[in-house]
mmCIF file of C-alpha atoms in Angstrom:
data_model
loop_
_atom_site.group_PDB
_atom_site.id
_atom_site.type_symbol
_atom_site.label_atom_id
_atom_site.label_comp_id
_atom_site.label_asym_id
_atom_site.label_seq_id
_atom_site.Cartn_x
_atom_site.Cartn_y
_atom_site.Cartn_z
ATOM 1 C CA MET A 1 56.995 51.247 94.462
ATOM 2 C CA LYS A 2 56.875 53.383 98.332
ATOM 3 C CA ILE A 3 55.578 56.524 98.378
ATOM 4 C CA ALA A 4 56.198 58.163 102.005
ATOM 5 C CA LEU A 5 55.995 61.294 103.775
ATOM 6 C CA ASP A 6 58.590 62.525 105.869
ATOM 7 C CA PRO A 7 57.090 64.193 108.943
ATOM 8 C CA TYR A 8 58.929 66.880 109.971
ATOM 9 C CA MET A 9 56.582 69.317 109.928
ATOM 10 C CA PHE A 10 54.328 67.476 112.094
ATOM 11 C CA ARG A 11 57.471 66.676 114.537
ATOM 12 C CA SER A 12 55.879 68.539 117.239
ATOM 13 C CA LEU A 13 52.787 66.012 117.606
ATOM 14 C CA PRO A 14 52.504 63.591 120.110
ATOM 15 C CA ILE A 15 53.644 59.932 118.103
ATOM 16 C CA ASP A 16 50.394 58.435 117.577
ATOM 17 C CA GLU A 17 48.773 61.700 116.750
ATOM 18 C CA MET A 18 51.542 62.186 113.892
ATOM 19 C CA VAL A 19 51.306 58.874 112.670
ATOM 20 C CA ARG A 20 47.003 59.711 112.743
ATOM 21 C CA THR A 21 47.508 62.278 110.783
ATOM 22 C CA VAL A 22 49.813 60.618 108.178
ATOM 23 C CA ALA A 23 47.371 58.111 107.731
ATOM 24 C CA GLU A 24 44.280 60.539 107.480
ATOM 25 C CA LEU A 25 46.624 62.260 104.249
ATOM 26 C CA GLY A 26 46.547 59.078 102.282
ATOM 27 C CA TYR A 27 49.598 58.032 103.102
ATOM 28 C CA GLU A 28 51.002 54.417 103.555
ATOM 29 C CA TYR A 29 54.524 54.870 104.218
ATOM 30 C CA ILE A 30 56.657 56.903 106.671
ATOM 31 C CA GLU A 31 60.027 57.955 106.401
ATOM 32 C CA LEU A 32 60.487 58.693 110.333
ATOM 33 C CA SER A 33 63.245 61.296 110.346
ATOM 34 C CA PRO A 34 64.989 63.247 113.489
ATOM 35 C CA ARG A 35 62.524 64.316 116.235
ATOM 36 C CA SER A 36 63.263 65.604 119.867
ATOM 37 C CA ASP A 37 61.719 62.957 121.919
ATOM 38 C CA PHE A 38 62.804 59.889 119.633
ATOM 39 C CA MET A 39 65.713 60.592 117.464
ATOM 40 C CA PRO A 40 66.982 63.737 117.631
ATOM 41 C CA PHE A 41 69.388 66.100 114.922
ATOM 42 C CA PHE A 42 72.998 64.848 116.006
ATOM 43 C CA LEU A 43 72.967 63.390 119.693
ATOM 44 C CA HIS A 44 71.912 60.323 121.663
ATOM 45 C CA PRO A 45 68.658 58.649 120.241
ATOM 46 C CA ARG A 46 66.265 59.379 122.928
ATOM 47 C CA ALA A 47 63.719 56.368 122.148
ATOM 48 C CA ASP A 48 63.882 53.696 125.249
ATOM 49 C CA ASP A 49 62.221 50.474 124.470
ATOM 50 C CA ALA A 50 58.002 52.015 125.841
ATOM 51 C CA ARG A 51 58.433 54.633 122.897
ATOM 52 C CA VAL A 52 59.645 51.872 120.543
ATOM 53 C CA GLN A 53 56.673 49.929 121.306
ATOM 54 C CA GLU A 54 54.049 53.251 121.377
ATOM 55 C CA LEU A 55 55.288 54.024 117.692
ATOM 56 C CA LYS A 56 55.229 50.150 116.822
ATOM 57 C CA GLN A 57 51.039 50.146 118.457
ATOM 58 C CA SER A 58 49.945 53.521 116.395
ATOM 59 C CA LEU A 59 51.919 52.659 112.750
ATOM 60 C CA ARG A 60 49.616 49.119 113.446
ATOM 61 C CA THR A 61 46.653 51.090 114.683
ATOM 62 C CA HIS A 62 46.614 53.641 111.611
ATOM 63 C CA GLY A 63 47.754 50.583 109.390
ATOM 64 C CA VAL A 64 51.077 52.593 108.381
ATOM 65 C CA ARG A 65 54.123 50.918 107.767
ATOM 66 C CA LEU A 66 57.828 52.903 108.008
ATOM 67 C CA SER A 67 59.472 53.143 104.836
ATOM 68 C CA SER A 68 62.585 54.031 106.154
ATOM 69 C CA VAL A 69 64.360 55.545 109.319
ATOM 70 C CA LEU A 70 66.691 58.997 108.767
ATOM 71 C CA PRO A 71 68.714 59.554 111.568
ATOM 72 C CA LEU A 72 71.825 62.292 111.065
ATOM 73 C CA TYR A 73 74.978 62.125 113.462
ATOM 74 C CA LYS A 74 78.717 63.615 112.278
ATOM 75 C CA TRP A 75 80.293 60.351 111.354
ATOM 76 C CA SER A 76 82.751 62.079 108.673
ATOM 77 C CA SER A 77 83.983 64.523 112.040
ATOM 78 C CA THR A 78 87.649 65.073 111.878
ATOM 79 C CA ASP A 79 87.450 65.631 115.509
ATOM 80 C CA GLU A 80 87.941 61.625 116.374
ATOM 81 C CA THR A 81 85.813 62.020 119.690
ATOM 82 C CA GLU A 82 82.727 63.563 118.200
ATOM 83 C CA ARG A 83 83.319 60.509 115.445
ATOM 84 C CA GLN A 84 83.271 57.872 117.680
ATOM 85 C CA ALA A 85 80.078 59.684 119.927
ATOM 86 C CA ALA A 86 78.310 59.745 116.323
ATOM 87 C CA VAL A 87 79.192 55.698 116.154
ATOM 88 C CA ARG A 88 78.048 54.838 119.377
ATOM 89 C CA TYR A 89 74.499 57.045 118.287
ATOM 90 C CA TRP A 90 74.826 55.263 115.000
ATOM 91 C CA LYS A 91 74.905 51.948 117.040
ATOM 92 C CA ARG A 92 71.679 52.345 119.303
ATOM 93 C CA MET A 93 69.647 53.970 116.154
ATOM 94 C CA ILE A 94 70.336 50.651 114.208
ATOM 95 C CA GLU A 95 68.865 48.793 117.347
ATOM 96 C CA ILE A 96 65.630 50.724 117.280
ATOM 97 C CA THR A 97 65.142 50.639 113.547
ATOM 98 C CA ALA A 98 65.594 46.462 114.319
ATOM 99 C CA ASP A 99 62.963 46.308 116.713
ATOM 100 C CA LEU A 100 60.620 48.436 114.545
ATOM 101 C CA GLU A 101 61.092 45.857 111.871
ATOM 102 C CA CYS A 102 62.157 48.537 109.541
ATOM 103 C CA PRO A 103 65.118 47.583 106.478
ATOM 104 C CA LEU A 104 66.176 50.947 105.352
ATOM 105 C CA MET A 105 67.966 53.620 106.710
ATOM 106 C CA ASN A 106 68.758 56.994 105.079
ATOM 107 C CA SER A 107 71.483 59.384 106.153
ATOM 108 C CA GLU A 108 73.685 61.915 104.705
ATOM 109 C CA PHE A 109 77.706 62.182 104.582
ATOM 110 C CA ASN A 110 78.301 64.890 106.581
ATOM 111 C CA GLY A 111 81.413 66.068 107.295
ATOM 112 C CA ARG A 112 83.017 69.309 105.886
ATOM 113 C CA PRO A 113 83.772 70.562 101.992
ATOM 114 C CA GLU A 114 86.598 72.520 103.506
ATOM 115 C CA ARG A 115 88.113 69.070 104.741
ATOM 116 C CA ALA A 116 86.947 66.742 102.386
ATOM 117 C CA ALA A 117 89.854 64.222 101.931
ATOM 118 C CA GLU A 118 90.315 64.328 106.155
ATOM 119 C CA SER A 119 86.143 63.315 106.404
ATOM 120 C CA GLU A 120 85.760 60.839 103.908
ATOM 121 C CA ALA A 121 89.140 59.211 106.125
ATOM 122 C CA ALA A 122 86.399 59.666 109.142
ATOM 123 C CA PHE A 123 83.463 58.140 107.342
ATOM 124 C CA TRP A 124 85.285 54.912 106.288
ATOM 125 C CA ARG A 125 86.171 54.524 109.739
ATOM 126 C CA SER A 126 82.893 54.732 110.863
ATOM 127 C CA LEU A 127 81.658 52.329 108.016
ATOM 128 C CA GLU A 128 84.318 49.763 109.511
ATOM 129 C CA GLU A 129 82.719 49.254 112.446
ATOM 130 C CA LEU A 130 78.994 49.955 111.569
ATOM 131 C CA LEU A 131 78.649 47.874 108.210
ATOM 132 C CA PRO A 132 79.055 44.467 109.824
ATOM 133 C CA LEU A 133 75.991 45.980 111.987
ATOM 134 C CA PHE A 134 73.636 46.336 108.973
ATOM 135 C CA GLU A 135 74.861 43.319 107.702
ATOM 136 C CA ARG A 136 73.785 41.940 110.700
ATOM 137 C CA GLU A 137 70.391 43.303 111.606
ATOM 138 C CA GLY A 138 69.757 43.032 107.251
ATOM 139 C CA ILE A 139 69.123 46.734 107.306
ATOM 140 C CA ALA A 140 69.769 48.717 103.968
ATOM 141 C CA LEU A 141 71.510 51.885 103.595
ATOM 142 C CA ASN A 142 70.745 54.443 100.930
ATOM 143 C CA LEU A 143 73.985 57.946 101.115
ATOM 144 C CA GLU A 144 72.053 61.092 100.190
ATOM 145 C CA ALA A 145 74.558 64.154 99.224
ATOM 146 C CA HIS A 146 74.020 67.223 100.812
ATOM 147 C CA PRO A 147 74.915 71.194 100.744
ATOM 148 C CA ASP A 148 78.223 71.869 102.912
ATOM 149 C CA ASP A 149 78.938 67.679 103.353
ATOM 150 C CA PHE A 150 82.110 66.288 102.569
ATOM 151 C CA CYS A 151 80.488 65.231 99.761
ATOM 152 C CA GLU A 152 78.266 67.617 97.788
ATOM 153 C CA GLU A 153 77.962 66.412 94.212
ATOM 154 C CA ASN A 154 76.041 63.768 92.268
ATOM 155 C CA THR A 155 78.922 62.007 90.520
ATOM 156 C CA PRO A 156 81.193 61.626 93.241
ATOM 157 C CA ALA A 157 78.778 60.585 96.176
ATOM 158 C CA VAL A 158 77.649 57.860 93.576
ATOM 159 C CA ASP A 159 81.155 57.070 93.150
ATOM 160 C CA LEU A 160 81.539 57.117 96.619
ATOM 161 C CA VAL A 161 78.335 54.800 97.243
ATOM 162 C CA ARG A 162 79.520 52.508 94.776
ATOM 163 C CA ALA A 163 83.278 52.298 96.464
ATOM 164 C CA ILE A 164 81.322 50.821 98.850
ATOM 165 C CA ASP A 165 80.679 48.109 97.146
ATOM 166 C CA LYS A 166 77.753 46.383 98.868
ATOM 167 C CA PRO A 167 74.617 45.691 97.032
ATOM 168 C CA TRP A 168 72.486 46.521 99.942
ATOM 169 C CA VAL A 169 74.133 50.534 100.366
ATOM 170 C CA ASN A 170 72.312 52.536 97.395
ATOM 171 C CA TYR A 171 72.141 56.109 96.344
ATOM 172 C CA LEU A 172 69.139 58.612 97.568
ATOM 173 C CA TYR A 173 68.471 61.798 94.950
ATOM 174 C CA CYS A 174 67.426 64.761 96.835
ATOM 175 C CA ALA A 175 65.399 66.158 94.349
ATOM 176 C CA PRO A 176 65.783 70.198 96.713
ATOM 177 C CA HIS A 177 69.343 69.589 96.465
ATOM 178 C CA THR A 178 69.371 69.449 92.507
ATOM 179 C CA PHE A 179 71.238 72.579 91.853
ATOM 180 C CA HIS A 180 73.822 71.836 94.708
ATOM 181 C CA LEU A 181 74.539 68.062 93.130
ATOM 182 C CA SER A 182 74.942 69.356 89.509
ATOM 183 C CA GLY A 183 78.179 71.017 90.697
ATOM 184 C CA ALA A 184 79.259 74.869 90.950
ATOM 185 C CA SER A 185 80.564 75.035 87.020
ATOM 186 C CA GLU A 186 76.327 74.228 85.579
ATOM 187 C CA THR A 187 74.343 76.986 85.943
ATOM 188 C CA GLY A 188 71.488 74.911 85.557
ATOM 189 C CA ALA A 189 71.201 70.860 86.553
ATOM 190 C CA ASP A 190 71.107 68.470 83.908
ATOM 191 C CA ILE A 191 68.870 65.680 86.276
ATOM 192 C CA ALA A 192 68.589 63.306 83.819
ATOM 193 C CA ARG A 193 71.950 62.876 83.327
ATOM 194 C CA MET A 194 72.629 62.713 87.131
ATOM 195 C CA MET A 195 69.592 60.174 87.832
ATOM 196 C CA ARG A 196 71.110 58.586 84.912
ATOM 197 C CA TYR A 197 74.749 57.960 86.418
ATOM 198 C CA ALA A 198 73.734 56.609 89.303
ATOM 199 C CA GLY A 199 71.381 54.300 87.525
ATOM 200 C CA ASP A 200 71.064 50.982 89.301
ATOM 201 C CA LYS A 201 71.854 52.252 92.713
ATOM 202 C CA LEU A 202 69.325 55.076 92.585
ATOM 203 C CA ARG A 203 66.831 53.425 95.385
ATOM 204 C CA HIS A 204 65.147 56.457 96.700
ATOM 205 C CA VAL A 205 64.285 59.761 95.654
ATOM 206 C CA HIS A 206 62.994 62.929 97.782
ATOM 207 C CA ILE A 207 60.418 65.435 96.701
ATOM 208 C CA ALA A 208 60.638 68.349 97.084
ATOM 209 C CA ASP A 209 61.342 71.921 94.827
ATOM 210 C CA SER A 210 63.794 74.405 95.597
ATOM 211 C CA PHE A 211 65.247 77.705 93.533
ATOM 212 C CA ASN A 212 68.251 77.376 91.251
ATOM 213 C CA HIS A 213 70.491 79.240 93.525
ATOM 214 C CA LYS A 214 73.229 80.160 90.990
ATOM 215 C CA GLY A 215 70.829 82.008 88.508
ATOM 216 C CA SER A 216 70.709 85.259 87.342
ATOM 217 C CA SER A 217 74.614 85.261 87.547
ATOM 218 C CA GLY A 218 74.717 84.080 90.870
ATOM 219 C CA LEU A 219 72.380 87.086 91.688
ATOM 220 C CA ARG A 220 69.546 84.911 92.537
ATOM 221 C CA TYR A 221 69.766 84.874 95.971
ATOM 222 C CA ILE A 222 72.710 87.957 98.002
ATOM 223 C CA LEU A 223 74.561 86.260 100.541
ATOM 224 C CA ASN A 224 76.432 88.843 103.014
ATOM 225 C CA PRO A 225 79.213 89.496 103.483
ATOM 226 C CA PRO A 226 80.189 88.841 99.876
ATOM 227 C CA GLY A 227 82.109 85.536 98.939
ATOM 228 C CA THR A 228 80.600 83.233 102.030
ATOM 229 C CA PRO A 229 80.243 79.583 101.828
ATOM 230 C CA ALA A 230 77.420 79.555 103.040
ATOM 231 C CA ARG A 231 74.499 77.089 101.368
ATOM 232 C CA ILE A 232 71.061 77.973 100.156
ATOM 233 C CA HIS A 233 68.645 75.783 99.300
ATOM 234 C CA GLN A 234 64.696 75.058 99.745
ATOM 235 C CA HIS A 235 62.411 71.899 100.443
ATOM 236 C CA LEU A 236 59.065 73.807 98.940
ATOM 237 C CA ASP A 237 55.610 72.365 97.093
ATOM 238 C CA ILE A 238 55.921 70.806 93.699
ATOM 239 C CA GLY A 239 55.979 74.009 91.321
ATOM 240 C CA GLN A 240 56.838 76.720 93.564
ATOM 241 C CA GLY A 241 60.806 76.327 92.673
ATOM 242 C CA GLU A 242 62.886 75.891 89.402
ATOM 243 C CA VAL A 243 63.528 72.014 89.338
ATOM 244 C CA ASP A 244 62.519 70.464 86.292
ATOM 245 C CA TRP A 245 59.909 68.056 87.165
ATOM 246 C CA ASP A 246 58.961 66.934 83.847
ATOM 247 C CA VAL A 247 62.669 65.309 83.202
ATOM 248 C CA PHE A 248 62.554 64.353 86.801
ATOM 249 C CA PHE A 249 59.156 62.133 87.014
ATOM 250 C CA ALA A 250 60.262 60.731 82.980
ATOM 251 C CA THR A 251 63.704 59.611 84.069
ATOM 252 C CA LEU A 252 62.152 58.101 87.108
ATOM 253 C CA ARG A 253 59.566 56.260 84.745
ATOM 254 C CA GLU A 254 62.537 55.433 82.429
ATOM 255 C CA LEU A 255 64.489 54.142 85.279
ATOM 256 C CA GLY A 256 61.559 51.237 85.710
ATOM 257 C CA PHE A 257 62.338 53.337 89.506
ATOM 258 C CA ASP A 258 60.525 50.820 91.807
ATOM 259 C CA GLY A 259 62.137 52.100 94.966
ATOM 260 C CA VAL A 260 61.116 54.888 98.154
ATOM 261 C CA ALA A 261 59.600 58.387 97.011
ATOM 262 C CA THR A 262 59.404 60.656 100.085
ATOM 263 C CA ALA A 263 57.591 63.504 100.269
ATOM 264 C CA CYS A 264 60.224 66.024 102.327
ATOM 265 C CA VAL A 265 58.856 69.800 102.161
ATOM 266 C CA PHE A 266 59.749 71.338 105.039
ATOM 267 C CA ALA A 267 58.437 75.173 104.132
ATOM 268 C CA TRP A 268 54.656 75.267 105.416
ATOM 269 C CA GLU A 269 54.171 74.761 108.305
ATOM 270 C CA GLU A 270 51.329 76.661 108.960
ATOM 271 C CA ARG A 271 49.800 74.207 106.008
ATOM 272 C CA ALA A 272 51.309 71.139 106.531
ATOM 273 C CA ARG A 273 48.341 69.607 105.918
ATOM 274 C CA GLU A 274 47.296 70.694 102.369
ATOM 275 C CA SER A 275 50.637 70.655 101.258
ATOM 276 C CA SER A 276 51.204 67.178 102.501
ATOM 277 C CA ALA A 277 48.130 66.213 100.697
ATOM 278 C CA PHE A 278 49.099 67.875 97.566
ATOM 279 C CA MET A 279 52.080 66.263 97.164
ATOM 280 C CA LEU A 280 50.478 62.460 97.270
ATOM 281 C CA ASP A 281 48.253 63.519 94.878
ATOM 282 C CA ARG A 282 51.110 65.078 92.377
ATOM 283 C CA ILE A 283 53.403 61.935 92.887
ATOM 284 C CA ARG A 284 50.961 59.653 92.486
ATOM 285 C CA LYS A 285 49.874 60.839 88.963
ATOM 286 C CA GLU A 286 53.452 61.221 88.161
ATOM 287 C CA LEU A 287 55.064 58.028 88.658
ATOM 288 C CA ALA A 288 51.638 56.010 87.956
ATOM 289 C CA ALA A 289 51.944 57.879 84.541
#
């Protein structure tokens, strides 16, 4: 099993300092997430060959490896120009990931929930172009359901991943999305059921806490104007929210999980080192049990 850190809270550090910080915290792996000087959100990658080599050298110097690369592009956009641009960005990022000798990429479905069928059609068009590139480069792909994407819930997301029908395309369960993954009809979240449904497709977990936005008859959070379709969740330290961590970790152990576990807290930039160290210690203890 690989325990990785998403270094998003350290994204303002130069690349070498970011990698050194991750190593000092005790992590052996990094899940590279968007940062403006390398792989911005929804834009063409900024990394040139020199910057790729800089990252590779930093990883060697500090004894850290990449577990995965996580780009976010609008590859399920119903706007064809936007979708085609996203595919171009994906192609470049696949090339960069291969140069980094990283075997895994993660991403989200993207698209729009109010145009789910059209978004899914765009997603499949993008996959037709991109799956051969992943296969040629020997890079696996994990996909996660995300609030406000065209696919937001666990069961349909797992089914969609299975429909791709590639052994190297698998599912990522994101714990801070738990209360969205369970669907609007559930007031809580049956984590064990959702993970068991993913079964052998569950190859990656994102670990951070979140509050149940459906609690207190939907009044845990009050959003204005009433009826807004906005989604809300957090990426907190374990124990600061309402995810049932006993069930989460027990189910991973039950399933014999042997994939990648990424600490992905975003809420505490002012105490990023303390938060990241705490998460590593807790994850190690739980998954070694």
